[in-house]
Amino acid sequence: MQSAQVQALVSYLEQEAQPMIVLDTDYNILAANTAYQRQFGGTGQAAAGQKCFRVSHHYDVPCDLAGEHCPMKKALEKRGPDRVLHIHHTPRGPEHVDVELRPIFDESRSVVGYVERLATVRTASPRASAEGLVGRSAAFMEALSALQRVAPSMLPVLLLGESGTGKELFARALHESSPRANGPFVVVDCSGLTETLFESELFGYERGAFTGAVARKHGLVETAHGGTLFLDEIGDVPPGMQVKLLRLIETGSYRRVGGIEARHADFRLVAATHKPLRQMVADGRFRQDLYYRISAYPIHLPALRERRDDIPLLVESFLQRAARDGRALSVTPDAVRQLQAHDWPGNIRELRNVLERASLFADDNVIGVGQLPAPDGGIAPPAVAATAGDRRKPLSDAELARLSAGFSGTRRELAAAAGLSERSLYRRLRDIGAG
């Protein structure tokens, strides 16, 4: 591209609020608008001439040669725009960035350059964080990318995944990435509610509608006006209530229990379930018409065993939350490796519970292998288990000597592995001459 063309294009891009750069076909950054300079640091002149993959990823080769999706390659093949979620290096550290690349054509319809738009994802982090979504594995990135695509629309979203995969966090991130972010985010737990209670919670009721209704109550649909209504475990909605829920979604109107006035609903619908809704439709346990209404845009949330690479990040995030609550914990590398080897049928919820439980036994604020649950499912370290059936027999002198001789960790970690305090370990090793 000629210099005059680049300058004209940059002048046009200056009107855009989002960071944007101009690239040639050899991955060179030709110019950047002010929004890019403000968000990603430096100046347009400083970025000019550098390879985009070197600036964004610190790679020595293009993204596709480094095992990633390269939007430039895809845009050239498609001769149209391409979009991808990447992790970019920024002045604030690594961040999730939504990248959209559009080719520039000359008079002969040859591609002569590209315009790249970059939008930082604020609702998730590729680094440990005490708040929000955390992850950088391929499975996590796929789910986050799907969320970013649908967030600007009003399309109903159905989050599918096993229990404990973080469905409410994803729903909140969807809300915060949407045009309704300034509105309320209202959670409706559909499990364990009778049909009557579900209806009164969802739609509210008028005074005198039933015994005990001494005053008018606003329902959660009304509370969610202008925001997002999150129906968690929608597979548990009672059959009779499914009809009224379908009517609410189709007509956008409802009546309070005991009322006659039709009220207008204004919310973005997000639903979630761990149940097989398709099978439930086939079995007649879930209405087919309701299923198609709520599943316009399904997103599969990966199980923790599908994103083992994220476990160290999630562990560090737990430590940050603990530090925020006033406790400086750490986890040994051996313990992290053991956590990564587990299948986690309870997913992130189970991991959090295991770490919280282990922290109770970390008297020195270090969570080692000895503080983690036993492979057979025991719920406490052997030295402090609650019952005789859970208690491991104390190590004999010979067993302790063998453990000590072959142990490569610290004295503190050895004590944890042996089920002893550091002081008891010192005395035992001294007594058997293995200290």
CSV table of C-alpha atoms in Angstrom, one decimal:
chain,number,residue,atom,x,y,z
A,1,MET,CA,0.0,0.0,0.0
A,2,GLN,CA,1.2,3.5,-0.8
A,3,SER,CA,1.9,6.0,2.1
A,4,ALA,CA,-0.9,8.3,1.0
A,5,GLN,CA,-3.4,5.4,1.1
A,6,VAL,CA,-2.2,4.4,4.6
A,7,GLN,CA,-2.5,7.9,5.9
A,8,ALA,CA,-6.0,8.3,4.5
A,9,LEU,CA,-7.0,5.0,6.1
A,10,VAL,CA,-5.6,5.9,9.4
A,11,SER,CA,-7.4,9.2,9.3
A,12,TYR,CA,-10.6,7.3,8.8
A,13,LEU,CA,-9.8,4.8,11.7
A,14,GLU,CA,-9.2,7.8,14.0
A,15,GLN,CA,-13.0,8.1,14.1
A,16,GLU,CA,-13.2,4.6,15.6
A,17,ALA,CA,-13.4,4.2,19.4
A,18,GLN,CA,-11.8,0.7,19.3
A,19,PRO,CA,-8.1,0.0,18.8
A,20,MET,CA,-7.3,-0.6,15.1
A,21,ILE,CA,-4.1,-1.1,13.1
A,22,VAL,CA,-3.3,-1.3,9.4
A,23,LEU,CA,-1.1,-4.2,8.2
A,24,ASP,CA,0.5,-5.1,4.9
A,25,THR,CA,0.5,-8.6,3.5
A,26,ASP,CA,3.8,-9.4,5.1
A,27,TYR,CA,2.5,-9.0,8.7
A,28,ASN,CA,4.1,-5.5,9.1
A,29,ILE,CA,2.2,-2.9,11.1
A,30,LEU,CA,1.9,0.2,8.9
A,31,ALA,CA,0.1,2.4,11.3
A,32,ALA,CA,-2.2,2.5,14.4
A,33,ASN,CA,-5.0,4.7,15.5
A,34,THR,CA,-5.0,6.7,18.8
A,35,ALA,CA,-7.3,4.2,20.5
A,36,TYR,CA,-4.7,1.4,19.9
A,37,GLN,CA,-1.9,3.6,21.2
A,38,ARG,CA,-3.8,4.4,24.3
A,39,GLN,CA,-4.8,0.9,25.1
A,40,PHE,CA,-1.8,-1.1,24.0
A,41,GLY,CA,0.9,1.5,24.7
A,42,GLY,CA,3.5,3.2,22.5
A,43,THR,CA,2.8,5.2,19.5
A,44,GLY,CA,1.7,4.5,15.9
A,45,GLN,CA,5.1,5.4,14.7
A,46,ALA,CA,6.7,3.0,17.2
A,47,ALA,CA,4.5,0.1,16.2
A,48,ALA,CA,5.0,0.8,12.5
A,49,GLY,CA,7.4,-1.6,10.7
A,50,GLN,CA,7.1,-4.3,13.4
A,51,LYS,CA,5.6,-7.7,12.8
A,52,CYS,CA,2.2,-8.0,14.3
A,53,PHE,CA,2.9,-11.5,15.7
A,54,ARG,CA,6.1,-10.1,17.4
A,55,VAL,CA,4.2,-7.2,19.0
A,56,SER,CA,1.1,-9.2,20.1
A,57,HIS,CA,2.6,-12.6,20.9
A,58,HIS,CA,6.4,-12.1,21.1
A,59,TYR,CA,6.6,-14.9,18.5
A,60,ASP,CA,9.4,-15.1,15.9
A,61,VAL,CA,7.0,-16.6,13.3
A,62,PRO,CA,3.4,-16.0,12.3
A,63,CYS,CA,0.6,-17.4,14.5
A,64,ASP,CA,-0.2,-20.4,12.3
A,65,LEU,CA,3.4,-21.5,12.4
A,66,ALA,CA,3.3,-21.3,16.2
A,67,GLY,CA,0.2,-23.6,16.4
A,68,GLU,CA,-2.4,-20.9,16.6
A,69,HIS,CA,-5.2,-19.7,14.4
A,70,CYS,CA,-3.9,-16.9,12.1
A,71,PRO,CA,-6.6,-14.4,11.1
A,72,MET,CA,-4.5,-13.0,8.3
A,73,LYS,CA,-4.1,-16.4,6.7
A,74,LYS,CA,-7.8,-17.2,7.1
A,75,ALA,CA,-8.9,-13.8,5.8
A,76,LEU,CA,-6.8,-14.3,2.7
A,77,GLU,CA,-8.2,-17.7,2.0
A,78,LYS,CA,-11.8,-16.5,2.5
A,79,ARG,CA,-11.2,-13.1,0.9
A,80,GLY,CA,-13.3,-11.7,3.7
A,81,PRO,CA,-13.2,-10.9,7.4
A,82,ASP,CA,-12.0,-13.4,10.0
A,83,ARG,CA,-12.3,-13.3,13.7
A,84,VAL,CA,-10.4,-15.1,16.5
A,85,LEU,CA,-9.8,-14.9,20.3
A,86,HIS,CA,-6.1,-14.6,21.1
A,87,ILE,CA,-4.0,-14.0,24.1
A,88,HIS,CA,-1.9,-10.8,23.5
A,89,HIS,CA,0.9,-9.3,25.4
A,90,THR,CA,-0.1,-5.8,26.6
A,91,PRO,CA,1.4,-3.2,29.0
A,92,ARG,CA,-0.8,-4.8,31.7
A,93,GLY,CA,0.4,-8.3,30.9
A,94,PRO,CA,-1.3,-11.1,28.9
A,95,GLU,CA,-4.9,-10.4,28.1
A,96,HIS,CA,-7.7,-12.1,26.1
A,97,VAL,CA,-8.2,-10.0,22.9
A,98,ASP,CA,-11.0,-10.4,20.4
A,99,VAL,CA,-9.3,-9.9,17.0
A,100,GLU,CA,-11.2,-9.1,13.7
A,101,LEU,CA,-9.2,-8.8,10.5
A,102,ARG,CA,-10.6,-7.4,7.2
A,103,PRO,CA,-8.8,-7.5,3.9
A,104,ILE,CA,-8.2,-4.4,1.8
A,105,PHE,CA,-8.5,-4.8,-2.0
A,106,ASP,CA,-7.1,-2.7,-4.9
A,107,GLU,CA,-8.9,-2.0,-8.2
A,108,SER,CA,-8.0,-5.5,-9.5
A,109,ARG,CA,-9.5,-7.2,-6.3
A,110,SER,CA,-6.1,-8.2,-5.1
A,111,VAL,CA,-5.5,-8.1,-1.4
A,112,VAL,CA,-3.0,-5.3,-0.6
A,113,GLY,CA,-3.4,-5.1,3.2
A,114,TYR,CA,-5.6,-5.6,6.2
A,115,VAL,CA,-7.4,-3.6,8.9
A,116,GLU,CA,-7.3,-5.2,12.3
A,117,ARG,CA,-9.7,-4.4,15.1
A,118,LEU,CA,-8.8,-5.4,18.7
A,119,ALA,CA,-11.1,-5.6,21.6
A,120,THR,CA,-9.8,-6.6,25.0
A,121,VAL,CA,-12.0,-9.0,26.9
A,122,ARG,CA,-12.6,-7.6,30.4
A,123,THR,CA,-14.7,-10.4,31.8
A,124,ALA,CA,-12.0,-13.1,31.7
A,125,SER,CA,-8.3,-13.4,32.4
A,126,PRO,CA,-5.5,-15.6,31.1
A,127,ARG,CA,-3.7,-15.0,34.4
A,128,ALA,CA,-4.6,-15.9,37.9
A,129,SER,CA,-7.3,-13.6,39.3
A,130,ALA,CA,-9.4,-13.5,42.4
A,131,GLU,CA,-12.4,-12.4,40.4
A,132,GLY,CA,-14.3,-13.6,37.3
A,133,LEU,CA,-13.4,-16.2,34.7
A,134,VAL,CA,-9.8,-17.6,34.5
A,135,GLY,CA,-8.3,-19.8,31.8
A,136,ARG,CA,-6.2,-20.0,28.7
A,137,SER,CA,-6.6,-23.7,27.6
A,138,ALA,CA,-8.0,-24.4,24.1
A,139,ALA,CA,-11.3,-25.7,25.5
A,140,PHE,CA,-11.8,-22.6,27.7
A,141,MET,CA,-10.9,-20.3,24.8
A,142,GLU,CA,-13.4,-21.9,22.6
A,143,ALA,CA,-16.2,-21.4,25.1
A,144,LEU,CA,-15.1,-17.8,25.8
A,145,SER,CA,-14.9,-17.0,22.0
A,146,ALA,CA,-18.5,-18.3,21.6
A,147,LEU,CA,-19.6,-16.1,24.4
A,148,GLN,CA,-18.0,-13.0,23.0
A,149,ARG,CA,-19.7,-13.5,19.6
A,150,VAL,CA,-23.2,-13.8,21.0
A,151,ALA,CA,-22.9,-11.2,23.8
A,152,PRO,CA,-23.8,-8.1,21.7
A,153,SER,CA,-27.1,-9.7,20.5
A,154,MET,CA,-30.4,-10.4,22.2
A,155,LEU,CA,-30.3,-14.1,21.2
A,156,PRO,CA,-31.2,-16.5,24.0
A,157,VAL,CA,-28.2,-18.5,25.2
A,158,LEU,CA,-28.1,-22.0,26.7
A,159,LEU,CA,-25.1,-22.9,28.7
A,160,LEU,CA,-24.5,-26.7,28.7
A,161,GLY,CA,-22.0,-28.5,30.9
A,162,GLU,CA,-21.5,-30.7,33.9
A,163,SER,CA,-22.3,-29.5,37.4
A,164,GLY,CA,-19.5,-27.3,38.8
A,165,THR,CA,-18.2,-26.0,35.5
A,166,GLY,CA,-18.9,-22.3,36.3
A,167,LYS,CA,-22.2,-21.7,34.5
A,168,GLU,CA,-23.2,-18.8,36.6
A,169,LEU,CA,-19.8,-17.1,36.1
A,170,PHE,CA,-20.1,-17.5,32.3
A,171,ALA,CA,-23.6,-16.2,32.4
A,172,ARG,CA,-22.5,-13.1,34.4
A,173,ALA,CA,-19.6,-12.6,31.9
A,174,LEU,CA,-22.1,-12.7,29.1
A,175,HIS,CA,-24.2,-10.1,30.8
A,176,GLU,CA,-21.2,-7.9,31.5
A,177,SER,CA,-20.1,-8.1,27.8
A,178,SER,CA,-23.6,-7.2,26.5
A,179,PRO,CA,-25.3,-3.8,25.9
A,180,ARG,CA,-27.3,-4.6,29.0
A,181,ALA,CA,-24.2,-4.6,31.3
A,182,ASN,CA,-25.6,-1.6,33.3
A,183,GLY,CA,-28.8,-3.4,34.0
A,184,PRO,CA,-29.5,-6.0,36.7
A,185,PHE,CA,-28.3,-9.6,36.5
A,186,VAL,CA,-30.9,-11.7,38.2
A,187,VAL,CA,-30.4,-15.4,39.0
A,188,VAL,CA,-33.3,-17.8,39.2
A,189,ASP,CA,-32.4,-21.2,40.7
A,190,CYS,CA,-34.9,-23.5,39.1
A,191,SER,CA,-34.0,-26.6,41.2
A,192,GLY,CA,-36.0,-27.7,44.2
A,193,LEU,CA,-39.0,-25.3,43.6
A,194,THR,CA,-42.6,-26.5,43.4
A,195,GLU,CA,-44.7,-25.2,40.6
A,196,THR,CA,-46.6,-22.8,42.8
A,197,LEU,CA,-43.5,-21.4,44.4
A,198,PHE,CA,-41.7,-21.1,41.1
A,199,GLU,CA,-44.5,-19.1,39.6
A,200,SER,CA,-44.7,-16.6,42.5
A,201,GLU,CA,-40.9,-16.2,42.6
A,202,LEU,CA,-40.7,-15.6,38.8
A,203,PHE,CA,-43.8,-13.5,38.3
A,204,GLY,CA,-44.5,-12.1,41.8
A,205,TYR,CA,-47.9,-11.8,43.3
A,206,GLU,CA,-50.7,-9.4,44.3
A,207,ARG,CA,-51.8,-8.8,47.9
A,208,GLY,CA,-54.3,-11.5,48.9
A,209,ALA,CA,-53.4,-13.8,46.0
A,210,PHE,CA,-53.1,-16.6,48.6
A,211,THR,CA,-52.8,-17.2,52.3
A,212,GLY,CA,-49.8,-15.2,53.6
A,213,ALA,CA,-49.7,-12.8,50.7
A,214,VAL,CA,-50.1,-9.7,52.9
A,215,ALA,CA,-48.5,-7.4,50.4
A,216,ARG,CA,-47.7,-7.1,46.7
A,217,LYS,CA,-44.4,-8.7,45.7
A,218,HIS,CA,-42.3,-8.0,42.6
A,219,GLY,CA,-41.2,-11.1,40.8
A,220,LEU,CA,-37.7,-11.8,39.4
A,221,VAL,CA,-38.9,-11.2,35.9
A,222,GLU,CA,-39.8,-7.6,36.9
A,223,THR,CA,-36.5,-7.3,38.9
A,224,ALA,CA,-34.6,-8.2,35.7
A,225,HIS,CA,-36.2,-5.4,33.6
A,226,GLY,CA,-33.5,-3.9,31.4
A,227,GLY,CA,-31.0,-6.6,32.2
A,228,THR,CA,-30.4,-10.3,32.1
A,229,LEU,CA,-32.5,-13.1,33.5
A,230,PHE,CA,-30.4,-16.2,34.2
A,231,LEU,CA,-32.4,-19.4,34.6
A,232,ASP,CA,-30.0,-21.9,36.3
A,233,GLU,CA,-30.8,-25.6,36.0
A,234,ILE,CA,-33.7,-24.9,33.7
A,235,GLY,CA,-34.1,-28.7,33.2
A,236,ASP,CA,-35.7,-28.7,36.7
A,237,VAL,CA,-38.6,-26.4,35.8
A,238,PRO,CA,-41.8,-28.2,36.7
A,239,PRO,CA,-43.8,-29.4,33.6
A,240,GLY,CA,-46.8,-27.1,34.3
A,241,MET,CA,-44.6,-24.1,34.6
A,242,GLN,CA,-42.8,-24.8,31.3
A,243,VAL,CA,-46.0,-23.7,29.5
A,244,LYS,CA,-46.0,-20.3,31.3
A,245,LEU,CA,-42.3,-19.9,30.8
A,246,LEU,CA,-42.8,-20.5,27.1
A,247,ARG,CA,-45.5,-17.9,26.9
A,248,LEU,CA,-43.3,-15.4,28.7
A,249,ILE,CA,-40.5,-15.9,26.2
A,250,GLU,CA,-42.8,-15.8,23.2
A,251,THR,CA,-45.0,-12.9,24.1
A,252,GLY,CA,-42.8,-10.9,26.4
A,253,SER,CA,-45.6,-10.5,28.8
A,254,TYR,CA,-46.8,-12.0,32.1
A,255,ARG,CA,-49.2,-11.6,35.0
A,256,ARG,CA,-48.5,-11.6,38.7
A,257,VAL,CA,-50.1,-14.4,40.6
A,258,GLY,CA,-53.6,-13.2,41.6
A,259,GLY,CA,-53.4,-10.3,39.1
A,260,ILE,CA,-55.3,-9.6,35.9
A,261,GLU,CA,-53.0,-6.9,34.4
A,262,ALA,CA,-50.6,-8.1,31.6
A,263,ARG,CA,-47.2,-6.7,32.3
A,264,HIS,CA,-44.4,-6.2,29.8
A,265,ALA,CA,-41.1,-8.1,30.3
A,266,ASP,CA,-37.8,-6.7,29.1
A,267,PHE,CA,-34.8,-9.0,29.7
A,268,ARG,CA,-32.1,-11.0,28.0
A,269,LEU,CA,-32.6,-14.7,28.6
A,270,VAL,CA,-29.7,-17.0,29.6
A,271,ALA,CA,-30.4,-20.5,30.7
A,272,ALA,CA,-28.1,-23.3,32.0
A,273,THR,CA,-28.4,-27.0,32.7
A,274,HIS,CA,-26.3,-30.1,33.3
A,275,LYS,CA,-29.1,-32.3,32.2
A,276,PRO,CA,-29.5,-33.9,28.7
A,277,LEU,CA,-32.4,-31.7,27.5
A,278,ARG,CA,-32.6,-33.4,24.1
A,279,GLN,CA,-33.1,-36.7,25.7
A,280,MET,CA,-35.7,-35.1,28.1
A,281,VAL,CA,-37.6,-33.8,25.1
A,282,ALA,CA,-37.6,-37.2,23.5
A,283,ASP,CA,-38.9,-38.7,26.8
A,284,GLY,CA,-41.6,-36.1,27.1
A,285,ARG,CA,-40.1,-34.6,30.3
A,286,PHE,CA,-39.3,-31.2,28.7
A,287,ARG,CA,-41.3,-29.3,26.1
A,288,GLN,CA,-39.9,-29.3,22.7
A,289,ASP,CA,-41.1,-25.8,21.8
A,290,LEU,CA,-39.5,-24.4,25.0
A,291,TYR,CA,-36.3,-26.2,24.2
A,292,TYR,CA,-36.0,-24.6,20.8
A,293,ARG,CA,-36.8,-21.2,22.3
A,294,ILE,CA,-34.0,-21.3,24.9
A,295,SER,CA,-31.4,-23.1,22.8
A,296,ALA,CA,-31.0,-20.6,20.0
A,297,TYR,CA,-27.3,-20.4,20.8
A,298,PRO,CA,-25.9,-23.3,22.9
A,299,ILE,CA,-22.4,-23.0,24.4
A,300,HIS,CA,-20.7,-26.1,25.8
A,301,LEU,CA,-18.7,-25.4,28.9
A,302,PRO,CA,-15.7,-27.8,29.3
A,303,ALA,CA,-15.3,-30.1,32.2
A,304,LEU,CA,-12.2,-29.4,34.3
A,305,ARG,CA,-10.6,-32.6,33.0
A,306,GLU,CA,-10.8,-31.1,29.5
A,307,ARG,CA,-8.8,-28.1,30.6
A,308,ARG,CA,-6.1,-29.5,32.9
A,309,ASP,CA,-3.7,-26.9,31.8
A,310,ASP,CA,-5.8,-24.3,33.6
A,311,ILE,CA,-5.6,-26.0,37.0
A,312,PRO,CA,-2.4,-24.1,38.1
A,313,LEU,CA,-4.1,-20.9,37.2
A,314,LEU,CA,-7.2,-21.8,39.1
A,315,VAL,CA,-5.1,-22.9,42.1
A,316,GLU,CA,-3.2,-19.6,42.1
A,317,SER,CA,-6.6,-17.7,41.8
A,318,PHE,CA,-7.7,-19.5,44.9
A,319,LEU,CA,-4.5,-18.4,46.7
A,320,GLN,CA,-5.2,-14.8,45.7
A,321,ARG,CA,-8.7,-15.0,47.1
A,322,ALA,CA,-7.3,-16.5,50.3
A,323,ALA,CA,-4.7,-13.6,50.5
A,324,ARG,CA,-7.5,-11.1,50.0
A,325,ASP,CA,-9.2,-12.7,53.1
A,326,GLY,CA,-6.0,-12.2,55.1
A,327,ARG,CA,-4.3,-15.6,54.7
A,328,ALA,CA,-1.1,-16.1,52.7
A,329,LEU,CA,-1.2,-19.7,51.4
A,330,SER,CA,1.0,-21.5,49.0
A,331,VAL,CA,0.8,-24.8,47.2
A,332,THR,CA,3.8,-27.1,46.5
A,333,PRO,CA,4.6,-28.1,42.9
A,334,ASP,CA,4.0,-31.8,43.8
A,335,ALA,CA,0.6,-30.9,45.1
A,336,VAL,CA,-0.3,-29.0,41.9
A,337,ARG,CA,0.8,-32.0,39.8
A,338,GLN,CA,-1.4,-34.3,41.9
A,339,LEU,CA,-4.3,-31.9,41.4
A,340,GLN,CA,-3.7,-31.9,37.6
A,341,ALA,CA,-3.7,-35.7,37.6
A,342,HIS,CA,-7.2,-36.0,39.1
A,343,ASP,CA,-10.3,-36.3,36.9
A,344,TRP,CA,-12.5,-33.9,38.9
A,345,PRO,CA,-16.0,-35.3,38.5
A,346,GLY,CA,-17.2,-32.3,40.5
A,347,ASN,CA,-15.2,-29.9,38.3
A,348,ILE,CA,-14.2,-26.4,39.5
A,349,ARG,CA,-16.5,-26.6,42.5
A,350,GLU,CA,-14.8,-29.8,43.7
A,351,LEU,CA,-11.3,-28.2,43.2
A,352,ARG,CA,-12.3,-25.2,45.2
A,353,ASN,CA,-13.7,-27.4,48.0
A,354,VAL,CA,-10.6,-29.6,48.1
A,355,LEU,CA,-8.3,-26.5,48.4
A,356,GLU,CA,-10.5,-24.9,51.1
A,357,ARG,CA,-10.5,-28.2,53.0
A,358,ALA,CA,-6.7,-28.7,52.5
A,359,SER,CA,-6.1,-25.1,53.8
A,360,LEU,CA,-7.6,-26.1,57.1
A,361,PHE,CA,-4.8,-28.7,57.6
A,362,ALA,CA,-2.0,-26.3,56.3
A,363,ASP,CA,-0.9,-25.2,59.8
A,364,ASP,CA,2.2,-23.6,58.2
A,365,ASN,CA,0.1,-22.1,55.3
A,366,VAL,CA,1.6,-24.5,52.8
A,367,ILE,CA,-0.7,-27.0,51.0
A,368,GLY,CA,1.4,-30.1,50.1
A,369,VAL,CA,0.5,-33.5,48.9
A,370,GLY,CA,-0.1,-34.6,52.5
A,371,GLN,CA,-3.0,-32.1,52.9
A,372,LEU,CA,-4.8,-33.3,49.8
A,373,PRO,CA,-7.5,-36.0,49.9
A,374,ALA,CA,-6.3,-39.6,49.6
A,375,PRO,CA,-6.8,-41.3,46.2
A,376,ASP,CA,-9.4,-43.6,47.9
A,377,GLY,CA,-11.6,-40.6,48.5
A,378,GLY,CA,-10.7,-40.0,52.2
A,379,ILE,CA,-11.8,-36.5,53.3
A,380,ALA,CA,-8.9,-35.5,55.6
A,381,PRO,CA,-5.1,-36.1,55.9
A,382,PRO,CA,-4.4,-39.4,57.6
A,383,ALA,CA,-2.8,-37.9,60.7
A,384,VAL,CA,-6.0,-35.9,61.6
A,385,ALA,CA,-8.8,-38.0,60.2
A,386,ALA,CA,-11.9,-38.0,62.3
A,387,THR,CA,-12.5,-41.7,62.7
A,388,ALA,CA,-10.4,-44.8,63.2
A,389,GLY,CA,-11.6,-46.1,59.8
A,390,ASP,CA,-10.1,-43.1,58.1
A,391,ARG,CA,-6.8,-43.0,60.1
A,392,ARG,CA,-3.7,-44.3,58.4
A,393,LYS,CA,-1.4,-46.2,60.7
A,394,PRO,CA,1.6,-44.2,61.9
A,395,LEU,CA,4.7,-44.9,59.8
A,396,SER,CA,7.2,-47.4,61.4
A,397,ASP,CA,10.8,-46.2,61.9
A,398,ALA,CA,11.9,-48.3,58.9
A,399,GLU,CA,9.1,-46.8,56.7
A,400,LEU,CA,9.9,-43.3,57.8
A,401,ALA,CA,13.6,-43.9,57.1
A,402,ARG,CA,12.8,-45.1,53.6
A,403,LEU,CA,10.5,-42.2,52.9
A,404,SER,CA,13.1,-39.7,54.1
A,405,ALA,CA,15.9,-41.3,52.1
A,406,GLY,CA,13.9,-41.1,48.8
A,407,PHE,CA,12.2,-37.7,49.4
A,408,SER,CA,13.3,-34.8,47.3
A,409,GLY,CA,11.2,-32.1,48.8
A,410,THR,CA,11.6,-29.8,51.7
A,411,ARG,CA,11.4,-30.8,55.4
A,412,ARG,CA,8.0,-29.2,55.6
A,413,GLU,CA,6.7,-31.3,52.7
A,414,LEU,CA,8.2,-34.4,54.1
A,415,ALA,CA,6.4,-33.8,57.3
A,416,ALA,CA,3.1,-33.4,55.4
A,417,ALA,CA,3.7,-36.6,53.5
A,418,ALA,CA,4.4,-38.5,56.7
A,419,GLY,CA,1.4,-37.1,58.4
A,420,LEU,CA,3.5,-35.5,61.1
A,421,SER,CA,4.2,-32.0,62.4
A,422,GLU,CA,7.6,-30.7,61.6
A,423,ARG,CA,8.6,-30.9,65.3
A,424,SER,CA,7.5,-34.5,65.5
A,425,LEU,CA,9.3,-35.3,62.2
A,426,TYR,CA,12.5,-33.8,63.6
A,427,ARG,CA,12.3,-35.9,66.8
A,428,ARG,CA,11.5,-39.1,64.9
A,429,LEU,CA,14.4,-38.6,62.4
A,430,ARG,CA,16.8,-37.8,65.2
A,431,ASP,CA,15.8,-40.8,67.2
A,432,ILE,CA,16.3,-43.2,64.3
A,433,GLY,CA,19.5,-41.5,63.1
A,434,ALA,CA,18.1,-40.4,59.8
A,435,GLY,CA,18.1,-36.7,60.5
